[in-house]
XYZ file of C-alpha atoms in Angstrom:
546
model
C 197.082 128.003 117.153
C 196.226 126.706 113.758
C 197.846 122.927 114.688
C 195.808 122.967 118.015
C 192.768 123.690 116.075
C 193.847 120.681 113.549
C 194.028 118.622 116.378
C 190.849 119.291 117.884
C 188.991 118.837 114.663
C 190.680 115.267 113.766
C 189.631 114.494 117.504
C 185.956 115.319 116.634
C 186.567 113.245 113.642
C 187.980 110.343 115.410
C 185.384 110.610 118.222
C 182.477 110.308 115.884
C 184.175 107.572 113.807
C 185.097 105.072 116.402
C 181.680 105.357 117.624
C 180.502 104.737 114.191
C 182.610 101.933 113.644
C 182.281 100.308 116.929
C 179.085 98.233 116.300
C 180.516 96.836 113.013
C 183.710 95.923 114.699
C 182.502 94.625 117.982
C 185.038 96.467 119.649
C 184.014 98.870 122.393
C 184.494 102.320 121.541
C 186.711 103.679 124.109
C 188.923 100.855 123.444
C 189.438 102.138 119.864
C 189.740 105.572 121.158
C 192.472 104.749 123.334
C 194.219 102.285 120.728
C 193.770 105.456 118.110
C 195.389 107.997 120.799
C 198.775 105.588 120.725
C 198.493 105.557 117.049
C 198.522 109.342 116.781
C 201.216 109.556 119.590
C 204.040 107.722 117.330
C 203.035 109.847 114.054
C 206.176 111.916 112.890
C 205.827 115.893 113.951
C 202.736 114.393 116.104
C 203.060 117.444 119.537
C 203.243 116.128 122.867
C 199.948 116.681 124.355
C 200.025 116.685 128.037
C 196.597 117.524 129.730
C 196.454 118.987 133.402
C 194.891 116.377 135.719
C 192.840 119.074 137.194
C 191.061 120.002 133.605
C 189.609 116.214 133.718
C 188.867 116.133 137.484
C 187.269 119.586 137.630
C 186.014 120.130 133.936
C 185.460 116.958 132.546
C 183.990 114.709 135.432
C 181.228 117.301 136.696
C 179.685 117.271 133.320
C 179.833 113.828 132.542
C 178.303 112.435 136.175
C 175.617 114.891 135.951
C 174.676 113.601 132.321
C 174.573 110.209 133.904
C 172.910 111.196 136.993
C 170.088 112.772 135.026
C 168.985 110.170 132.836
C 168.964 107.449 135.557
C 165.353 107.147 136.754
C 165.353 108.119 140.384
C 163.239 105.119 141.464
C 165.630 102.345 139.782
C 168.368 104.328 141.646
C 166.349 104.888 144.987
C 165.592 100.909 145.124
C 169.263 99.648 144.353
C 170.304 102.769 146.585
C 171.525 100.117 149.354
C 173.402 98.060 146.932
C 175.033 101.303 145.176
C 175.970 102.643 148.640
C 177.770 99.391 149.708
C 179.921 99.036 146.285
C 180.528 102.861 145.937
C 181.192 103.743 149.749
C 182.161 100.238 151.789
C 183.805 98.609 148.813
C 185.780 101.429 148.059
C 186.710 101.699 151.839
C 187.909 98.373 151.771
C 189.861 98.165 148.639
C 191.488 100.890 149.275
C 193.021 99.323 152.660
C 193.571 96.139 150.901
C 195.580 97.931 148.161
C 197.514 100.072 150.248
C 198.666 96.788 152.055
C 199.776 95.123 148.791
C 201.256 98.627 147.558
C 203.176 99.191 151.232
C 204.670 95.388 150.836
C 205.859 95.207 147.221
C 207.083 98.944 146.670
C 208.252 99.328 150.398
C 206.551 103.106 150.514
C 204.829 104.728 153.762
C 201.460 103.776 155.081
C 199.786 107.511 153.572
C 201.391 106.828 150.249
C 200.697 102.963 149.720
C 197.079 103.886 151.086
C 197.272 106.912 148.355
C 197.899 104.711 145.576
C 195.236 101.839 146.552
C 192.332 104.821 146.400
C 193.719 105.335 143.066
C 192.988 101.915 141.655
C 189.984 101.217 143.708
C 186.892 103.358 141.764
C 185.677 102.014 138.968
C 185.371 104.046 135.646
C 181.667 106.067 135.161
C 182.590 105.862 131.344
C 183.552 102.162 131.016
C 179.739 101.294 132.210
C 178.808 102.489 128.665
C 180.265 99.073 127.264
C 177.980 96.965 129.689
C 174.609 99.256 128.925
C 174.476 98.218 125.391
C 174.785 94.524 125.573
C 171.098 94.258 126.971
C 171.640 93.092 130.417
C 169.124 93.051 133.337
C 168.168 96.689 133.883
C 169.036 96.078 137.715
C 172.931 95.480 136.892
C 173.308 98.700 135.038
C 171.375 100.906 136.935
C 173.381 99.462 140.021
C 176.625 100.286 137.777
C 175.881 103.362 137.158
C 175.404 104.337 140.375
C 178.339 102.942 142.010
C 180.306 104.428 139.306
C 179.236 108.049 139.910
C 179.451 108.088 143.525
C 182.996 105.917 143.929
C 184.894 108.428 142.193
C 184.063 111.076 144.506
C 184.822 108.627 147.690
C 187.975 107.873 146.329
C 189.246 111.039 145.707
C 188.270 112.241 148.940
C 190.257 109.366 150.036
C 193.305 110.549 148.079
C 193.137 113.750 149.472
C 193.156 112.754 153.100
C 195.898 110.136 152.226
C 198.165 112.918 150.580
C 197.449 115.103 153.100
C 198.432 112.320 155.664
C 202.055 112.541 154.081
C 202.546 116.213 154.996
C 201.234 116.400 158.623
C 200.532 113.663 161.635
C 196.553 112.931 161.371
C 194.475 110.568 163.512
C 191.916 108.526 162.248
C 188.822 110.248 163.535
C 190.097 113.658 161.688
C 190.194 111.682 158.336
C 186.641 110.180 159.004
C 185.603 113.777 159.975
C 187.057 114.783 156.519
C 185.212 111.955 154.880
C 181.903 112.532 156.267
C 181.906 116.367 156.151
C 182.642 116.621 152.346
C 179.894 113.795 151.152
C 177.445 115.448 153.370
C 178.201 118.900 152.599
C 178.531 117.857 148.835
C 174.925 116.219 148.899
C 173.581 119.826 150.648
C 175.299 121.902 147.729
C 173.950 119.532 145.521
C 170.019 119.094 146.187
C 169.904 122.965 146.690
C 171.811 123.620 143.282
C 169.457 120.862 141.795
C 166.543 122.989 143.362
C 167.323 125.981 141.871
C 167.948 124.866 138.409
C 164.691 123.458 138.003
C 163.303 126.769 139.698
C 165.050 128.841 137.014
C 164.938 127.161 134.402
C 160.941 126.662 135.091
C 160.691 130.419 134.265
C 162.636 130.742 130.898
C 160.552 130.069 127.858
C 163.574 129.987 125.031
C 165.043 126.724 124.405
C 168.447 128.147 123.471
C 168.955 129.770 126.832
C 167.556 127.010 128.794
C 170.447 124.640 127.246
C 173.044 127.495 128.277
C 172.082 127.412 131.545
C 171.861 123.663 131.574
C 175.960 123.741 130.923
C 176.717 125.645 133.849
C 174.336 123.351 136.478
C 177.078 121.022 137.514
C 180.065 123.498 137.743
C 177.225 125.530 139.710
C 177.222 122.587 142.248
C 180.734 121.317 141.859
C 182.524 124.742 142.341
C 180.820 126.148 145.710
C 181.111 122.264 147.224
C 184.851 122.422 146.474
C 185.539 125.597 147.834
C 183.933 124.572 151.126
C 186.124 121.396 151.506
C 183.288 118.672 150.199
C 183.421 116.904 146.847
C 182.327 118.526 143.824
C 181.847 115.127 141.549
C 179.442 114.161 144.546
C 177.119 117.994 144.099
C 177.046 117.232 140.425
C 175.701 113.725 140.586
C 172.971 115.041 143.683
C 172.303 117.758 141.309
C 171.675 115.588 138.260
C 169.519 113.337 140.333
C 167.164 116.345 141.222
C 167.166 117.776 138.281
C 166.008 114.741 136.125
C 163.511 113.566 138.888
C 161.869 117.074 138.927
C 162.410 117.888 135.121
C 159.188 116.339 133.856
C 157.229 118.104 136.605
C 158.619 121.677 135.874
C 160.259 121.695 132.612
C 158.410 122.041 129.054
C 159.099 118.985 126.493
C 160.919 121.174 124.396
C 163.502 121.874 127.285
C 163.558 118.366 128.268
C 164.074 117.034 124.587
C 166.900 119.637 124.024
C 168.418 118.516 127.561
C 168.534 115.289 126.086
C 170.114 115.722 122.887
C 172.456 118.069 124.337
C 173.899 115.779 126.944
C 174.296 112.989 125.256
C 176.252 114.924 122.568
C 178.631 116.163 125.176
C 178.929 112.944 126.782
C 179.953 111.522 123.422
C 182.623 113.941 123.164
C 184.105 114.405 126.161
C 184.128 110.573 126.577
C 185.631 110.453 123.570
C 188.385 113.162 124.275
C 189.165 111.428 127.506
C 190.018 108.015 126.169
C 191.990 110.217 123.365
C 194.070 112.319 125.666
C 194.842 108.381 127.809
C 195.996 106.838 124.433
C 197.836 110.219 123.676
C 199.858 110.105 127.097
C 200.734 106.497 127.750
C 203.643 106.029 125.941
C 204.992 109.318 127.117
C 205.071 107.618 130.601
C 206.328 104.817 129.879
C 209.266 106.831 128.293
C 209.645 108.430 131.289
C 209.598 105.403 133.890
C 212.447 103.948 131.236
C 214.300 107.011 131.973
C 214.290 107.168 135.688
C 213.607 103.432 136.889
C 214.730 100.243 135.564
C 212.310 99.285 132.752
C 208.535 98.907 132.976
C 208.484 95.628 133.402
C 208.388 95.999 137.324
C 205.465 98.433 136.926
C 203.267 96.148 134.275
C 204.066 93.286 136.812
C 202.826 95.307 139.646
C 199.893 96.750 137.903
C 198.559 93.449 136.779
C 198.695 91.974 140.343
C 197.069 95.053 141.782
C 194.235 94.629 138.966
C 193.829 91.006 140.223
C 193.855 91.749 143.638
C 190.956 94.596 143.085
C 189.117 91.729 140.978
C 189.484 89.428 143.954
C 188.445 92.015 146.967
C 185.320 92.995 144.576
C 184.279 88.977 143.844
C 184.731 88.885 147.710
C 182.457 91.722 148.577
C 179.842 91.054 145.536
C 179.314 87.260 146.844
C 177.636 87.906 149.697
C 175.953 91.096 148.655
C 174.280 88.553 146.043
C 173.166 86.424 148.826
C 171.361 89.819 150.446
C 169.919 90.511 147.695
C 168.340 86.768 147.036
C 167.268 86.742 150.602
C 165.354 90.043 149.903
C 163.742 88.582 146.699
C 162.588 85.646 148.585
C 160.851 87.358 151.370
C 158.943 89.423 149.169
C 155.893 87.679 148.861
C 155.829 87.596 152.863
C 156.458 91.428 152.494
C 153.184 91.860 149.784
C 151.155 89.762 152.107
C 151.728 92.561 155.262
C 151.097 94.963 153.060
C 147.886 93.681 151.779
C 147.006 93.643 155.485
C 148.047 97.001 155.896
C 145.789 98.080 153.195
C 142.774 96.602 154.732
C 143.502 97.486 158.270
C 143.544 101.168 156.102
C 140.172 100.396 154.532
C 139.019 99.489 157.816
C 139.848 103.200 159.805
C 137.102 105.929 159.272
C 139.037 107.989 162.146
C 142.884 107.212 162.054
C 144.739 107.700 165.123
C 147.411 110.317 165.937
C 150.507 108.124 164.812
C 149.992 105.247 162.246
C 152.594 102.618 161.555
C 152.423 100.595 158.214
C 155.118 98.326 156.865
C 158.063 99.480 158.937
C 156.583 103.491 157.555
C 155.418 105.507 160.510
C 153.212 108.844 159.554
C 151.823 111.181 162.092
C 148.888 112.962 161.748
C 149.606 116.418 162.217
C 146.640 119.346 163.730
C 144.841 121.059 160.763
C 145.891 117.543 158.100
C 142.835 116.741 156.707
C 142.178 113.136 157.055
C 141.530 112.281 153.155
C 145.185 113.675 153.179
C 146.432 111.134 155.242
C 144.734 108.549 153.907
C 145.979 109.335 150.755
C 150.197 109.501 152.119
C 149.569 106.207 153.266
C 148.069 104.640 150.391
C 150.961 105.936 148.225
C 153.219 104.571 150.781
C 152.073 100.982 150.204
C 151.911 101.200 146.981
C 155.111 101.940 146.589
C 156.314 99.304 149.148
C 154.212 96.967 147.180
C 155.700 97.950 143.719
C 159.433 97.407 145.572
C 158.790 94.056 146.826
C 157.401 92.974 143.189
C 160.003 94.460 141.545
C 162.423 92.570 143.712
C 160.826 89.408 142.958
C 160.310 89.782 139.368
C 163.715 90.821 138.751
C 165.660 88.671 141.085
C 169.761 89.027 140.459
C 171.312 85.319 140.175
C 174.742 84.321 140.168
C 174.935 85.190 136.086
C 174.352 88.874 137.175
C 176.901 88.764 140.404
C 179.520 87.397 137.380
C 178.832 90.423 135.410
C 178.853 93.003 138.310
C 182.170 91.491 139.450
C 183.792 91.541 135.666
C 182.538 95.063 135.033
C 184.005 96.723 137.696
C 186.757 98.405 135.126
C 188.904 101.480 136.089
C 189.762 104.141 133.809
C 189.969 108.141 133.741
C 189.661 108.617 137.347
C 192.398 106.438 138.394
C 194.873 108.293 135.758
C 193.641 111.799 136.370
C 193.752 111.207 140.035
C 197.137 109.515 139.447
C 198.506 112.488 137.915
C 197.742 115.038 140.668
C 199.839 113.482 143.116
C 202.855 115.793 144.101
C 205.999 116.557 142.730
C 207.716 115.456 146.127
C 205.673 111.921 145.788
C 208.104 109.192 146.032
C 208.233 107.329 142.715
C 206.271 109.114 141.179
C 206.595 108.404 137.408
C 206.394 104.554 138.605
C 203.046 105.241 140.401
C 201.636 106.978 137.853
C 202.358 104.200 135.134
C 201.341 101.457 137.549
C 197.702 103.639 137.402
C 198.160 103.897 133.676
C 198.442 99.828 133.163
C 195.952 99.697 135.705
C 193.387 101.627 133.694
C 194.367 100.489 130.256
C 194.642 96.647 131.077
C 191.295 96.646 132.711
C 189.458 98.728 129.558
C 191.485 96.139 127.508
C 191.183 92.771 128.872
C 187.215 93.488 131.018
C 186.202 95.908 128.385
C 186.785 93.570 125.328
C 185.829 90.487 126.790
C 182.484 91.911 128.356
C 180.369 90.736 125.032
C 181.894 87.661 124.916
C 181.218 86.749 128.571
C 177.422 88.282 128.183
C 177.197 85.691 125.539
C 178.708 82.873 127.786
C 176.470 83.455 130.636
C 173.432 84.083 128.932
C 171.705 86.242 131.671
C 168.106 86.798 132.618
C 167.797 89.956 130.548
C 164.995 91.066 132.839
C 161.510 91.159 131.188
C 160.517 89.247 128.207
C 159.191 90.530 125.359
C 155.705 89.118 125.945
C 156.052 90.786 129.814
C 157.086 94.283 128.500
C 154.089 93.685 125.694
C 151.479 93.201 128.780
C 152.884 95.852 130.938
C 152.728 98.445 127.779
C 149.225 97.398 126.894
C 148.268 97.964 131.016
C 149.999 101.140 131.012
C 148.242 102.164 127.563
C 144.738 101.318 129.183
C 145.321 103.388 132.408
C 146.348 106.716 129.740
C 143.220 105.594 127.936
C 141.020 106.049 131.303
C 143.006 109.260 131.866
C 141.991 110.520 128.662
C 138.371 109.481 129.203
C 138.542 111.270 132.463
C 139.942 114.751 130.893
C 137.239 115.109 128.157
C 134.454 114.228 130.395
C 135.978 117.041 133.169
C 136.260 119.440 130.169
C 133.118 119.181 129.016
C 131.516 119.551 132.859
C 133.125 122.432 133.092
C 131.753 123.707 129.902
C 135.033 124.396 128.313
C 134.977 124.930 124.559
C 137.958 123.522 123.421
C 138.599 122.528 119.712
C 140.628 119.345 118.506
C 144.113 120.516 119.466
C 143.025 121.988 122.669
C 141.324 118.812 123.700
C 144.640 116.804 122.780
C 146.724 118.504 124.649
C 144.192 118.596 127.800
C 144.555 114.521 127.053
C 148.339 115.070 127.270
C 148.731 116.721 130.239
C 146.297 114.158 132.135
C 148.418 111.388 130.718
C 151.272 112.695 131.727
C 150.225 113.462 135.404
C 149.046 109.307 135.265
C 152.834 108.644 134.261
C 154.071 110.777 136.946
C 152.568 109.507 139.471
C 153.027 105.952 138.172
C 156.785 106.694 138.362
C 156.467 108.005 141.948
C 155.288 104.689 143.014
C 157.084 102.270 140.887
C 153.981 100.521 139.262
C 155.784 99.880 136.048
C 158.930 99.529 135.045
C 161.212 102.880 133.862
C 161.900 101.877 130.241
C 157.949 101.579 129.815
C 157.255 104.568 131.748
C 160.245 106.296 129.724
C 159.075 105.527 126.053
C 155.243 106.636 127.183
C 156.854 109.968 128.434
C 158.620 110.522 125.478
C 155.688 109.698 122.848
C 153.493 111.984 124.746
C 156.269 114.960 124.478
C 156.761 114.342 120.752
C 152.717 114.598 120.239
C 152.613 117.545 122.693
C 155.551 119.584 120.633
C 153.687 118.516 117.695
C 150.296 120.284 118.285
C 152.080 123.275 119.724
C 154.477 123.552 116.585
């Protein structure tokens, strides 16, 4: 017991030290932790560390993915949903199939086991995207990478589960398709319900500590029921996080949101670090097992390197036409804005709207008893949102440099390793398959992660907004917030409310927060600018309430 306690303390110290030294050494913290784990595993007297893969898949990944989903701006995720869906679903299916063909040919495995290994090597790592986030690339690139890594893990694990099941019983394409679609659909429904319940329950909790305890349970409350119903617990955790992150500012107090943000940052740091330490600690043990049961590790390393190269080629072949589609969307954004302007003029000319109105591919039906003003408001909001989306596409266009980053940033990692260790004991050449997965993940992190910063310096991609553009956007937002403050004070005086300086300031903060939430819902400002303003308001409100 004392030995485990000492190991736990040393692990925490190692995680903290790696993240503190990473910027100074110019080496990503995950790579330092893997190296630290390998070094620790050869220390005399070091006990053998073997962690059940289910602990990582069921105990570590749900909170990690939930934490990432809570923090990703909902507007950014919505705008990139088509790209994220393509990378996390279509690309994973394509990679699984083509890598399966490769493994079937080179390892002479059955098709089911070949596809199972292909599914393991296909997903990108949700933890490794942190390496790219800190390099100051276009925010659209980081949004796509985060969204892809949050969802493709679940897709790959569902495919793995279906492939393993196919080794024990005859299955058809339609049965596998049904399992795949139903697993994702049920997970989305469960995650959505849990996210709404989470917000509803926590809106009645006043104690910040109790609120923090409740938030720890949310990813598991979403994941466990989903898994019991045969769905993907990881997708359920992600959806619950997206719902929570989008609705938190509406129903949770600033104290609760600040506490959540700090808590999840710390938890992410510990969980991510633990995963990579475990990877390093287990690597040599897996190599020794392959040495004993097979003819050296050279074959496994060669196959892993070839599989990693093939996965990058497949990713390149998918992203090149995807970038062409995104470029076409950006080029047609001006035409879309012209159509929206015409729709807005048409709306202004309507005194009495017909029962069904069609604006810019959006239909709105007038229900009996619905006030015409409400219908006009809904249409205006949709048109403003569509105009903001078109402006965003045109002003933050992704180029070939961003495409190259998307290709190189598709690093494999924890899911590949943990999933491989869940292979049943009767899997053919199980230790060899596990080592292949380990080598793919370690080399991917080491080579792609280790050279990511150099690649960014070489490519010099467009960071999205220039400092001048950010300053102009912030000045425009500050002007809107100033108008909201004047309106709030004027309204309080008209209503005859006698407010002291503190009460008047709180009323102004509430009014300004509503402006920020409205702006976020339609996307007329970048998420970074809105988040900065929201945090300033939260800090000011906490100061006043204290």
